[in-house]
PDB file of C-alpha atoms (C1' of nucleotides) in Angstrom:
ATOM      1  CA  UNK A   1      56.023  97.299 106.080  1.00 80.00           C
ATOM      2  CA  UNK A   2      58.335  98.620 103.486  1.00 83.00           C
ATOM      3  CA  UNK A   3      58.471  98.374 100.014  1.00 89.00           C
ATOM      4  CA  UNK A   4      61.532  97.032  98.639  1.00 93.00           C
ATOM      5  CA  UNK A   5      62.784  96.595  95.156  1.00 93.00           C
ATOM      6  CA  UNK A   6      64.882  93.687  94.777  1.00 90.00           C
ATOM      7  CA  UNK A   7      66.068  93.891  91.421  1.00 88.00           C
ATOM      8  CA  UNK A   8      67.125  97.989  92.216  1.00 91.00           C
ATOM      9  CA  UNK A   9      70.635  99.004  91.473  1.00 91.00           C
ATOM     10  CA  UNK A  10      70.270 100.679  94.693  1.00 94.00           C
ATOM     11  CA  UNK A  11      71.392  97.994  97.373  1.00 96.00           C
ATOM     12  CA  UNK A  12      68.113  96.447  99.631  1.00 97.00           C
ATOM     13  CA  UNK A  13      69.914  97.894 102.811  1.00 98.00           C
ATOM     14  CA  UNK A  14      70.084 101.119 101.283  1.00 96.00           C
ATOM     15  CA  UNK A  15      66.821 101.189 100.659  1.00 96.00           C
ATOM     16  CA  UNK A  16      65.765 100.019 104.021  1.00 97.00           C
ATOM     17  CA  UNK A  17      68.355 102.774 105.516  1.00 96.00           C
ATOM     18  CA  UNK A  18      66.549 105.463 103.764  1.00 92.00           C
ATOM     19  CA  UNK A  19      62.700 104.304 104.405  1.00 94.00           C
ATOM     20  CA  UNK A  20      63.598 103.821 108.297  1.00 95.00           C
ATOM     21  CA  UNK A  21      64.695 107.309 108.067  1.00 91.00           C
ATOM     22  CA  UNK A  22      61.844 108.569 106.716  1.00 87.00           C
ATOM     23  CA  UNK A  23      59.930 106.800 109.552  1.00 91.00           C
ATOM     24  CA  UNK A  24      62.141 108.357 112.321  1.00 90.00           C
ATOM     25  CA  UNK A  25      62.340 112.214 110.414  1.00 83.00           C
ATOM     26  CA  UNK A  26      58.453 112.313 110.075  1.00 81.00           C
ATOM     27  CA  UNK A  27      58.074 110.863 113.466  1.00 85.00           C
ATOM     28  CA  UNK A  28      55.689 107.803 112.596  1.00 91.00           C
ATOM     29  CA  UNK A  29      58.354 105.687 114.901  1.00 94.00           C
ATOM     30  CA  UNK A  30      58.923 108.209 117.810  1.00 93.00           C
ATOM     31  CA  UNK A  31      61.990 108.532 119.989  1.00 94.00           C
ATOM     32  CA  UNK A  32      62.842 105.001 122.179  1.00 96.00           C
ATOM     33  CA  UNK A  33      60.473 103.279 120.370  1.00 97.00           C
ATOM     34  CA  UNK A  34      61.505  99.814 119.393  1.00 97.00           C
ATOM     35  CA  UNK A  35      62.291  98.654 115.730  1.00 98.00           C
ATOM     36  CA  UNK A  36      61.328  95.146 114.737  1.00 97.00           C
ATOM     37  CA  UNK A  37      64.174  92.528 115.724  1.00 97.00           C
ATOM     38  CA  UNK A  38      66.281  91.917 112.991  1.00 97.00           C
ATOM     39  CA  UNK A  39      65.144  88.292 112.906  1.00 97.00           C
ATOM     40  CA  UNK A  40      61.616  89.582 112.598  1.00 97.00           C
ATOM     41  CA  UNK A  41      61.797  91.985 109.954  1.00 97.00           C
ATOM     42  CA  UNK A  42      63.780  89.584 108.054  1.00 97.00           C
ATOM     43  CA  UNK A  43      60.705  87.099 107.839  1.00 96.00           C
ATOM     44  CA  UNK A  44      58.611  90.104 106.784  1.00 95.00           C
ATOM     45  CA  UNK A  45      60.398  91.140 104.533  1.00 96.00           C
ATOM     46  CA  UNK A  46      61.521  87.404 103.283  1.00 95.00           C
ATOM     47  CA  UNK A  47      65.221  88.779 103.020  1.00 96.00           C
ATOM     48  CA  UNK A  48      68.440  87.488 104.955  1.00 97.00           C
ATOM     49  CA  UNK A  49      68.599  88.799 108.257  1.00 97.00           C
ATOM     50  CA  UNK A  50      72.329  89.888 107.696  1.00 97.00           C
ATOM     51  CA  UNK A  51      71.023  92.510 105.201  1.00 98.00           C
ATOM     52  CA  UNK A  52      69.108  93.873 107.844  1.00 98.00           C
ATOM     53  CA  UNK A  53      71.809  94.028 110.654  1.00 98.00           C
ATOM     54  CA  UNK A  54      73.492  96.345 107.763  1.00 98.00           C
ATOM     55  CA  UNK A  55      71.236  98.571 107.531  1.00 98.00           C
ATOM     56  CA  UNK A  56      70.749  98.991 111.347  1.00 98.00           C
ATOM     57  CA  UNK A  57      74.401  99.131 111.959  1.00 97.00           C
ATOM     58  CA  UNK A  58      74.551 102.009 109.465  1.00 96.00           C
ATOM     59  CA  UNK A  59      71.692 103.774 110.874  1.00 96.00           C
ATOM     60  CA  UNK A  60      72.908 103.273 114.270  1.00 96.00           C
ATOM     61  CA  UNK A  61      76.424 104.536 112.964  1.00 94.00           C
ATOM     62  CA  UNK A  62      74.341 107.796 111.317  1.00 91.00           C
ATOM     63  CA  UNK A  63      72.950 108.159 114.895  1.00 91.00           C
ATOM     64  CA  UNK A  64      69.354 107.363 113.813  1.00 94.00           C
ATOM     65  CA  UNK A  65      68.920 104.389 116.125  1.00 96.00           C
ATOM     66  CA  UNK A  66      70.667 102.952 119.283  1.00 97.00           C
ATOM     67  CA  UNK A  67      71.142  99.119 119.922  1.00 97.00           C
ATOM     68  CA  UNK A  68      70.944  97.691 123.300  1.00 97.00           C
ATOM     69  CA  UNK A  69      72.357  93.652 123.013  1.00 95.00           C
ATOM     70  CA  UNK A  70      69.817  91.196 124.301  1.00 96.00           C
ATOM     71  CA  UNK A  71      67.110  94.044 124.170  1.00 97.00           C
ATOM     72  CA  UNK A  72      66.568  95.382 120.621  1.00 97.00           C
ATOM     73  CA  UNK A  73      67.237  98.778 118.479  1.00 98.00           C
ATOM     74  CA  UNK A  74      65.322 101.857 119.305  1.00 97.00           C
ATOM     75  CA  UNK A  75      64.920 105.144 117.740  1.00 97.00           C
ATOM     76  CA  UNK A  76      67.252 107.883 118.809  1.00 95.00           C
ATOM     77  CA  UNK A  77      66.322 111.142 120.275  1.00 91.00           C
ATOM     78  CA  UNK A  78      67.563 113.488 117.236  1.00 80.00           C
ATOM     79  CA  UNK A  79      69.957 115.674 117.990  1.00 72.00           C
ATOM     80  CA  UNK A  80      70.200 119.326 116.925  1.00 74.00           C
ATOM     81  CA  UNK A  81      73.119 118.256 115.002  1.00 74.00           C
ATOM     82  CA  UNK A  82      71.719 115.165 113.028  1.00 72.00           C
ATOM     83  CA  UNK A  83      68.562 117.521 111.980  1.00 75.00           C
ATOM     84  CA  UNK A  84      71.254 120.756 110.694  1.00 82.00           C
ATOM     85  CA  UNK A  85      73.473 118.082 109.057  1.00 78.00           C
ATOM     86  CA  UNK A  86      70.304 116.398 107.475  1.00 79.00           C
ATOM     87  CA  UNK A  87      68.955 119.630 106.234  1.00 85.00           C
ATOM     88  CA  UNK A  88      72.382 120.912 104.899  1.00 88.00           C
ATOM     89  CA  UNK A  89      72.423 117.725 103.179  1.00 85.00           C
ATOM     90  CA  UNK A  90      69.342 118.363 101.321  1.00 87.00           C
ATOM     91  CA  UNK A  91      69.734 121.872 100.347  1.00 92.00           C
ATOM     92  CA  UNK A  92      72.913 121.110  98.735  1.00 90.00           C
ATOM     93  CA  UNK A  93      71.382 118.036  96.902  1.00 89.00           C
ATOM     94  CA  UNK A  94      68.254 120.151  95.611  1.00 93.00           C
ATOM     95  CA  UNK A  95      70.602 123.543  94.584  1.00 94.00           C
ATOM     96  CA  UNK A  96      72.433 121.012  92.237  1.00 89.00           C
ATOM     97  CA  UNK A  97      69.586 119.732  90.713  1.00 91.00           C
ATOM     98  CA  UNK A  98      68.089 123.431  89.846  1.00 93.00           C
ATOM     99  CA  UNK A  99      70.882 124.368  88.709  1.00 91.00           C
ATOM    100  CA  UNK A 100      71.055 121.593  86.098  1.00 86.00           C
ATOM    101  CA  UNK A 101      66.837 122.583  85.256  1.00 89.00           C
ATOM    102  CA  UNK A 102      68.336 126.131  84.592  1.00 88.00           C
ATOM    103  CA  UNK A 103      71.245 124.584  82.667  1.00 82.00           C
ATOM    104  CA  UNK A 104      68.930 122.593  80.274  1.00 79.00           C
ATOM    105  CA  UNK A 105      66.549 125.243  79.804  1.00 81.00           C
ATOM    106  CA  UNK A 106      63.639 125.245  82.200  1.00 89.00           C
ATOM    107  CA  UNK A 107      62.173 128.547  82.987  1.00 90.00           C
ATOM    108  CA  UNK A 108      61.601 129.865  86.237  1.00 93.00           C
ATOM    109  CA  UNK A 109      58.062 129.306  85.825  1.00 94.00           C
ATOM    110  CA  UNK A 110      58.034 126.020  85.416  1.00 93.00           C
ATOM    111  CA  UNK A 111      60.094 125.404  88.393  1.00 95.00           C
ATOM    112  CA  UNK A 112      58.066 127.552  90.809  1.00 96.00           C
ATOM    113  CA  UNK A 113      55.051 125.492  90.076  1.00 96.00           C
ATOM    114  CA  UNK A 114      56.792 122.467  90.782  1.00 95.00           C
ATOM    115  CA  UNK A 115      57.420 124.119  93.976  1.00 96.00           C
ATOM    116  CA  UNK A 116      53.921 124.666  94.854  1.00 95.00           C
ATOM    117  CA  UNK A 117      53.017 120.962  93.397  1.00 95.00           C
ATOM    118  CA  UNK A 118      55.310 119.552  95.985  1.00 94.00           C
ATOM    119  CA  UNK A 119      54.099 122.049  98.761  1.00 93.00           C
ATOM    120  CA  UNK A 120      50.613 120.322  97.784  1.00 92.00           C
ATOM    121  CA  UNK A 121      51.369 116.737  97.720  1.00 88.00           C
ATOM    122  CA  UNK A 122      54.259 116.941 100.805  1.00 81.00           C
ATOM    123  CA  UNK A 123      51.084 118.445 102.841  1.00 69.00           C
ATOM    124  CA  UNK A 124      52.987 121.913 102.729  1.00 56.00           C
ATOM    125  CA  UNK A 125      54.474 123.303 105.887  1.00 48.00           C
ATOM    126  CA  UNK A 126      52.942 122.666 109.168  1.00 46.00           C
ATOM    127  CA  UNK A 127      49.501 120.785 108.871  1.00 41.00           C
ATOM    128  CA  UNK A 128      47.859 122.530 111.888  1.00 35.00           C
TER     129      UNK A 128
ATOM    130  CA  UNK B   1      89.008 117.426  79.708  1.00 80.00           C
ATOM    131  CA  UNK B   2      86.961 115.431  82.093  1.00 83.00           C
ATOM    132  CA  UNK B   3      87.209 114.808  85.800  1.00 88.00           C
ATOM    133  CA  UNK B   4      86.166 111.197  86.943  1.00 93.00           C
ATOM    134  CA  UNK B   5      86.090 109.909  90.518  1.00 93.00           C
ATOM    135  CA  UNK B   6      87.730 106.537  89.805  1.00 90.00           C
ATOM    136  CA  UNK B   7      86.477 105.349  93.569  1.00 88.00           C
ATOM    137  CA  UNK B   8      83.149 106.693  93.159  1.00 91.00           C
ATOM    138  CA  UNK B   9      80.255 103.969  93.472  1.00 91.00           C
ATOM    139  CA  UNK B  10      78.959 105.489  90.295  1.00 94.00           C
ATOM    140  CA  UNK B  11      80.613 103.554  87.435  1.00 96.00           C
ATOM    141  CA  UNK B  12      83.040 105.508  85.095  1.00 97.00           C
ATOM    142  CA  UNK B  13      81.076 105.292  81.795  1.00 97.00           C
ATOM    143  CA  UNK B  14      78.128 106.354  83.499  1.00 96.00           C
ATOM    144  CA  UNK B  15      79.979 109.046  84.897  1.00 96.00           C
ATOM    145  CA  UNK B  16      81.257 109.818  81.427  1.00 97.00           C
ATOM    146  CA  UNK B  17      77.935 109.548  79.942  1.00 96.00           C
ATOM    147  CA  UNK B  18      76.700 112.029  82.208  1.00 92.00           C
ATOM    148  CA  UNK B  19      79.499 114.444  81.542  1.00 94.00           C
ATOM    149  CA  UNK B  20      79.727 114.395  77.485  1.00 95.00           C
ATOM    150  CA  UNK B  21      75.367 114.725  77.748  1.00 91.00           C
ATOM    151  CA  UNK B  22      76.148 118.175  79.906  1.00 87.00           C
ATOM    152  CA  UNK B  23      78.514 119.102  76.949  1.00 91.00           C
ATOM    153  CA  UNK B  24      76.108 118.321  74.404  1.00 90.00           C
ATOM    154  CA  UNK B  25      73.378 120.225  76.190  1.00 83.00           C
ATOM    155  CA  UNK B  26      75.017 122.955  76.733  1.00 81.00           C
ATOM    156  CA  UNK B  27      76.393 123.073  73.297  1.00 85.00           C
ATOM    157  CA  UNK B  28      80.081 123.098  73.994  1.00 91.00           C
ATOM    158  CA  UNK B  29      80.077 120.510  71.474  1.00 94.00           C
ATOM    159  CA  UNK B  30      78.006 121.299  68.811  1.00 93.00           C
ATOM    160  CA  UNK B  31      76.089 119.323  66.330  1.00 94.00           C
ATOM    161  CA  UNK B  32      77.799 117.106  63.977  1.00 96.00           C
ATOM    162  CA  UNK B  33      81.249 117.610  65.793  1.00 97.00           C
ATOM    163  CA  UNK B  34      83.643 114.856  66.256  1.00 97.00           C
ATOM    164  CA  UNK B  35      83.980 113.406  69.452  1.00 97.00           C
ATOM    165  CA  UNK B  36      87.437 112.134  70.747  1.00 97.00           C
ATOM    166  CA  UNK B  37      88.249 108.504  69.013  1.00 97.00           C
ATOM    167  CA  UNK B  38      87.895 105.777  71.481  1.00 97.00           C
ATOM    168  CA  UNK B  39      91.543 104.780  71.991  1.00 97.00           C
ATOM    169  CA  UNK B  40      92.665 108.540  72.171  1.00 97.00           C
ATOM    170  CA  UNK B  41      90.056 109.462  75.090  1.00 97.00           C
ATOM    171  CA  UNK B  42      91.185 106.324  76.715  1.00 97.00           C
ATOM    172  CA  UNK B  43      94.644 107.183  76.745  1.00 95.00           C
ATOM    173  CA  UNK B  44      94.308 110.987  78.097  1.00 95.00           C
ATOM    174  CA  UNK B  45      91.986 109.624  81.088  1.00 96.00           C
ATOM    175  CA  UNK B  46      94.414 106.695  81.411  1.00 95.00           C
ATOM    176  CA  UNK B  47      91.347 104.375  81.531  1.00 96.00           C
ATOM    177  CA  UNK B  48      90.142 101.358  79.276  1.00 97.00           C
ATOM    178  CA  UNK B  49      89.298 101.550  75.724  1.00 97.00           C
ATOM    179  CA  UNK B  50      86.190  99.437  76.617  1.00 97.00           C
ATOM    180  CA  UNK B  51      84.942 101.764  79.054  1.00 98.00           C
ATOM    181  CA  UNK B  52      84.802 104.344  76.637  1.00 98.00           C
ATOM    182  CA  UNK B  53      83.123 102.318  74.353  1.00 98.00           C
ATOM    183  CA  UNK B  54      80.608 101.390  76.771  1.00 98.00           C
ATOM    184  CA  UNK B  55      79.722 105.332  77.034  1.00 98.00           C
ATOM    185  CA  UNK B  56      79.552 106.023  73.718  1.00 98.00           C
ATOM    186  CA  UNK B  57      77.376 102.889  72.777  1.00 97.00           C
ATOM    187  CA  UNK B  58      75.166 104.395  75.925  1.00 96.00           C
ATOM    188  CA  UNK B  59      75.231 107.869  74.178  1.00 96.00           C
ATOM    189  CA  UNK B  60      74.230 106.511  70.995  1.00 96.00           C
ATOM    190  CA  UNK B  61      71.519 104.706  71.978  1.00 94.00           C
ATOM    191  CA  UNK B  62      70.210 107.509  73.934  1.00 92.00           C
ATOM    192  CA  UNK B  63      70.350 109.580  70.708  1.00 91.00           C
ATOM    193  CA  UNK B  64      73.056 112.037  72.036  1.00 94.00           C
ATOM    194  CA  UNK B  65      75.521 111.215  69.304  1.00 96.00           C
ATOM    195  CA  UNK B  66      75.980 109.070  66.220  1.00 97.00           C
ATOM    196  CA  UNK B  67      78.657 106.679  64.884  1.00 97.00           C
ATOM    197  CA  UNK B  68      80.345 106.162  61.763  1.00 97.00           C
ATOM    198  CA  UNK B  69      82.413 103.060  61.642  1.00 95.00           C
ATOM    199  CA  UNK B  70      85.955 104.179  60.233  1.00 96.00           C
ATOM    200  CA  UNK B  71      85.392 107.566  60.856  1.00 97.00           C
ATOM    201  CA  UNK B  72      84.139 108.066  64.418  1.00 97.00           C
ATOM    202  CA  UNK B  73      81.643 109.457  66.459  1.00 98.00           C
ATOM    203  CA  UNK B  74      79.399 112.804  66.087  1.00 98.00           C
ATOM    204  CA  UNK B  75      76.938 114.926  68.379  1.00 97.00           C
ATOM    205  CA  UNK B  76      73.774 114.116  66.881  1.00 95.00           C
ATOM    206  CA  UNK B  77      71.398 117.042  66.150  1.00 91.00           C
ATOM    207  CA  UNK B  78      68.966 116.867  68.937  1.00 81.00           C
ATOM    208  CA  UNK B  79      65.686 115.912  67.835  1.00 73.00           C
ATOM    209  CA  UNK B  80      62.868 117.835  69.966  1.00 76.00           C
ATOM    210  CA  UNK B  81      61.561 114.086  71.340  1.00 75.00           C
ATOM    211  CA  UNK B  82      65.001 114.001  73.061  1.00 74.00           C
ATOM    212  CA  UNK B  83      64.724 117.376  74.508  1.00 77.00           C
ATOM    213  CA  UNK B  84      61.192 117.005  75.745  1.00 83.00           C
ATOM    214  CA  UNK B  85      61.891 113.884  77.335  1.00 79.00           C
ATOM    215  CA  UNK B  86      65.120 114.932  78.839  1.00 79.00           C
ATOM    216  CA  UNK B  87      62.859 118.237  80.459  1.00 85.00           C
ATOM    217  CA  UNK B  88      60.401 115.698  81.649  1.00 88.00           C
ATOM    218  CA  UNK B  89      62.808 113.617  83.392  1.00 85.00           C
ATOM    219  CA  UNK B  90      64.323 116.445  84.866  1.00 88.00           C
ATOM    220  CA  UNK B  91      61.141 117.365  85.991  1.00 92.00           C
ATOM    221  CA  UNK B  92      59.976 114.506  87.851  1.00 90.00           C
ATOM    222  CA  UNK B  93      63.424 114.087  89.923  1.00 89.00           C
ATOM    223  CA  UNK B  94      63.100 117.788  90.942  1.00 93.00           C
ATOM    224  CA  UNK B  95      59.457 117.380  91.849  1.00 94.00           C
ATOM    225  CA  UNK B  96      60.526 114.199  93.973  1.00 89.00           C
ATOM    226  CA  UNK B  97      63.032 116.155  95.602  1.00 91.00           C
ATOM    227  CA  UNK B  98      61.339 119.006  96.274  1.00 93.00           C
ATOM    228  CA  UNK B  99      58.576 116.659  97.947  1.00 91.00           C
ATOM    229  CA  UNK B 100      61.194 115.180 100.170  1.00 86.00           C
ATOM    230  CA  UNK B 101      62.814 118.755 100.979  1.00 89.00           C
ATOM    231  CA  UNK B 102      59.023 120.091 102.166  1.00 88.00           C
ATOM    232  CA  UNK B 103      58.794 116.420 104.298  1.00 81.00           C
ATOM    233  CA  UNK B 104      61.449 117.111 106.243  1.00 79.00           C
ATOM    234  CA  UNK B 105      60.464 120.509 107.194  1.00 81.00           C
ATOM    235  CA  UNK B 106      62.003 122.501 104.923  1.00 89.00           C
ATOM    236  CA  UNK B 107      60.302 126.203 104.345  1.00 90.00           C
ATOM    237  CA  UNK B 108      58.678 127.472 101.166  1.00 93.00           C
ATOM    238  CA  UNK B 109      60.917 130.790 101.555  1.00 94.00           C
ATOM    239  CA  UNK B 110      64.038 128.399 102.029  1.00 93.00           C
ATOM    240  CA  UNK B 111      63.379 126.897  98.737  1.00 95.00           C
ATOM    241  CA  UNK B 112      62.667 129.774  96.627  1.00 96.00           C
ATOM    242  CA  UNK B 113      66.014 131.375  97.710  1.00 95.00           C
ATOM    243  CA  UNK B 114      67.658 128.308  96.649  1.00 95.00           C
ATOM    244  CA  UNK B 115      65.845 128.627  93.079  1.00 96.00           C
ATOM    245  CA  UNK B 116      67.333 132.341  92.927  1.00 95.00           C
ATOM    246  CA  UNK B 117      70.615 131.034  94.037  1.00 95.00           C
ATOM    247  CA  UNK B 118      70.792 128.589  91.290  1.00 95.00           C
ATOM    248  CA  UNK B 119      69.244 130.739  88.823  1.00 93.00           C
ATOM    249  CA  UNK B 120      72.016 133.469  89.712  1.00 93.00           C
ATOM    250  CA  UNK B 121      74.662 130.173  89.065  1.00 89.00           C
ATOM    251  CA  UNK B 122      73.315 129.023  86.265  1.00 81.00           C
ATOM    252  CA  UNK B 123      73.666 131.977  84.540  1.00 69.00           C
ATOM    253  CA  UNK B 124      69.776 132.493  84.725  1.00 56.00           C
ATOM    254  CA  UNK B 125      67.209 132.008  81.937  1.00 48.00           C
ATOM    255  CA  UNK B 126      68.583 133.894  78.574  1.00 47.00           C
ATOM    256  CA  UNK B 127      71.994 135.274  78.398  1.00 41.00           C
ATOM    257  CA  UNK B 128      71.263 137.806  75.887  1.00 35.00           C
TER     258      UNK B 128
ATOM    259  C1'  DC C   1      64.908  77.091 131.488  1.00 62.57           C
ATOM    260  C1'  DA C   2      63.158  78.667 126.858  1.00 62.57           C
ATOM    261  C1'  DA C   3      62.472  82.095 123.732  1.00 62.57           C
ATOM    262  C1'  DC C   4      63.718  86.146 122.879  1.00 62.57           C
ATOM    263  C1'  DT C   5      67.330  89.796 121.572  1.00 62.57           C
ATOM    264  C1'  DG C   6      72.333  91.640 119.166  1.00 62.57           C
ATOM    265  C1'  DT C   7      76.250  90.531 117.549  1.00 62.57           C
ATOM    266  C1'  DA C   8      79.885  87.943 114.750  1.00 62.57           C
ATOM    267  C1'  DC C   9      82.204  84.959 111.444  1.00 62.57           C
ATOM    268  C1'  DT C  10      83.013  81.777 107.916  1.00 62.57           C
ATOM    269  C1'  DA C  11      81.389  80.368 102.988  1.00 62.57           C
ATOM    270  C1'  DT C  12      79.106  80.814  98.857  1.00 62.57           C
ATOM    271  C1'  DG C  13      77.175  82.405  94.927  1.00 62.57           C
ATOM    272  C1'  DA C  14      75.548  86.192  91.780  1.00 62.57           C
ATOM    273  C1'  DT C  15      76.380  90.216  89.376  1.00 62.57           C
ATOM    274  C1'  DA C  16      78.638  94.527  87.784  1.00 62.57           C
ATOM    275  C1'  DT C  17      82.409  96.903  86.772  1.00 62.57           C
ATOM    276  C1'  DA C  18      86.721  97.612  84.684  1.00 62.57           C
ATOM    277  C1'  DT C  19      90.813  95.513  82.714  1.00 62.57           C
ATOM    278  C1'  DA C  20      93.577  93.455  79.011  1.00 62.57           C
ATOM    279  C1'  DT C  21      93.998  91.247  74.699  1.00 62.57           C
ATOM    280  C1'  DT C  22      93.392  90.042  70.393  1.00 62.57           C
ATOM    281  C1'  DA C  23      91.024  90.601  65.869  1.00 62.57           C
ATOM    282  C1'  DC C  24      88.798  92.591  61.772  1.00 62.57           C
ATOM    283  C1'  DA C  25      87.006  96.199  58.668  1.00 62.57           C
ATOM    284  C1'  DG C  26      85.997 101.069  57.282  1.00 62.57           C
ATOM    285  C1'  DT C  27      88.502 105.600  56.324  1.00 62.57           C
ATOM    286  C1'  DT C  28      91.929 108.671  54.791  1.00 62.57           C
ATOM    287  C1'  DA C  29      96.335 111.139  53.950  1.00 62.57           C
ATOM    288  C1'  DG C  30     100.853 110.109  52.011  1.00 62.57           C
TER     289       DG C  30
ATOM    290  C1'  DC D   1      99.028 100.595  47.948  1.00 62.57           C
ATOM    291  C1'  DT D   2     100.484 101.202  52.207  1.00 62.57           C
ATOM    292  C1'  DA D   3     100.203 102.985  57.084  1.00 62.57           C
ATOM    293  C1'  DA D   4      98.097 105.145  60.510  1.00 62.57           C
ATOM    294  C1'  DC D   5      94.160 105.997  62.084  1.00 62.57           C
ATOM    295  C1'  DT D   6      88.991 104.975  63.111  1.00 62.57           C
ATOM    296  C1'  DG D   7      84.538 101.550  65.172  1.00 62.57           C
ATOM    297  C1'  DT D   8      83.479  97.438  66.615  1.00 62.57           C
ATOM    298  C1'  DA D   9      83.854  92.977  68.363  1.00 62.57           C
ATOM    299  C1'  DA D  10      84.941  88.722  71.399  1.00 62.57           C
ATOM    300  C1'  DT D  11      87.009  86.960  75.166  1.00 62.57           C
ATOM    301  C1'  DA D  12      89.392  86.149  79.566  1.00 62.57           C
ATOM    302  C1'  DT D  13      90.655  87.955  83.719  1.00 62.57           C
ATOM    303  C1'  DA D  14      90.480  90.334  88.420  1.00 62.57           C
ATOM    304  C1'  DT D  15      88.168  92.816  91.793  1.00 62.57           C
ATOM    305  C1'  DA D  16      84.270  94.441  94.583  1.00 62.57           C
ATOM    306  C1'  DT D  17      79.950  94.764  96.666  1.00 62.57           C
ATOM    307  C1'  DC D  18      75.863  92.675  97.669  1.00 62.57           C
ATOM    308  C1'  DA D  19      72.666  89.034  99.656  1.00 62.57           C
ATOM    309  C1'  DT D  20      72.559  84.729 101.204  1.00 62.57           C
ATOM    310  C1'  DA D  21      73.267  80.307 104.018  1.00 62.57           C
ATOM    311  C1'  DG D  22      74.297  78.629 108.107  1.00 62.57           C
ATOM    312  C1'  DT D  23      76.455  78.791 112.458  1.00 62.57           C
ATOM    313  C1'  DA D  24      77.767  80.465 116.966  1.00 62.57           C
ATOM    314  C1'  DC D  25      77.739  82.764 121.433  1.00 62.57           C
ATOM    315  C1'  DA D  26      76.244  86.351 125.072  1.00 62.57           C
ATOM    316  C1'  DG D  27      72.664  89.303 126.840  1.00 62.57           C
ATOM    317  C1'  DT D  28      67.408  89.573 128.290  1.00 62.57           C
ATOM    318  C1'  DT D  29      63.096  88.188 129.880  1.00 62.57           C
ATOM    319  C1'  DG D  30      59.012  85.566 131.286  1.00 62.57           C
TER     320       DG D  30
END
DNA sequence: CAACTGTACTATGATATATATTACAGTTAG
DNA sequence: CTAACTGTAATATATATCATAGTACAGTTG
């Protein structure tokens, strides 16, 4: 279900948080859908349940999921603020990297063609 | 001279490597210019000499500087390969981030305006 | 009741980071 | 030559983070 890199410097639980975020953002998992239980996912990924719980706790703290003790974890209905904040973070990261690209001498043409390439890879805007 | 974040999750020596790289890339420090000695820089930044040495070792390994035992560390004359590799790495990072931007629903217009913004901040192409 | 769920806690091991300290050899100015 | 710089290496120590193992308890559901 997820591809985790055990030997990465990025902690497993953080990788999990990112992957699950993507699933939620792209609506692979819709609102109120139940996530795999802590123990089940731990078994599937052959990692410790505590690690899963840590990821779920973080996701809950960030507002992406909610939990009902005894029942399970569920995808939250994304409030507007979360989406806006998410977009703002992405913009800042992108701006920083773009600045660095200019600094090290990348030409604008090269950057623009990267934008086109990314657009194609990502499916480009609305796929309707 | 450098602004380091002690409490950052990124190691101090890595922060140092990045900062010094930028200095070299932007030619704030020119080829064959001498870098601060391990002990001096350690004192100025109030961190351990070993940490500076680790950063210098890494920079030497990556080809950005060279060292002469007994004399000091000096900025290397950047071979073509280093520049090319650097550019390739930057392109890959940028492409990844651009893909993610599209994934989370950023519009192409928004991205293009970020490119313009970055161009202005970075001074935009050749400043002649 | 049994088998799930979440949650909490302790203990342990592994690893990375930064520090302190000492030591030795090359370079250079006085 | 000597003193004061340089780089380099090695050891020991402290600390923080991460992941694991194990146990326990309470809520939910068929």
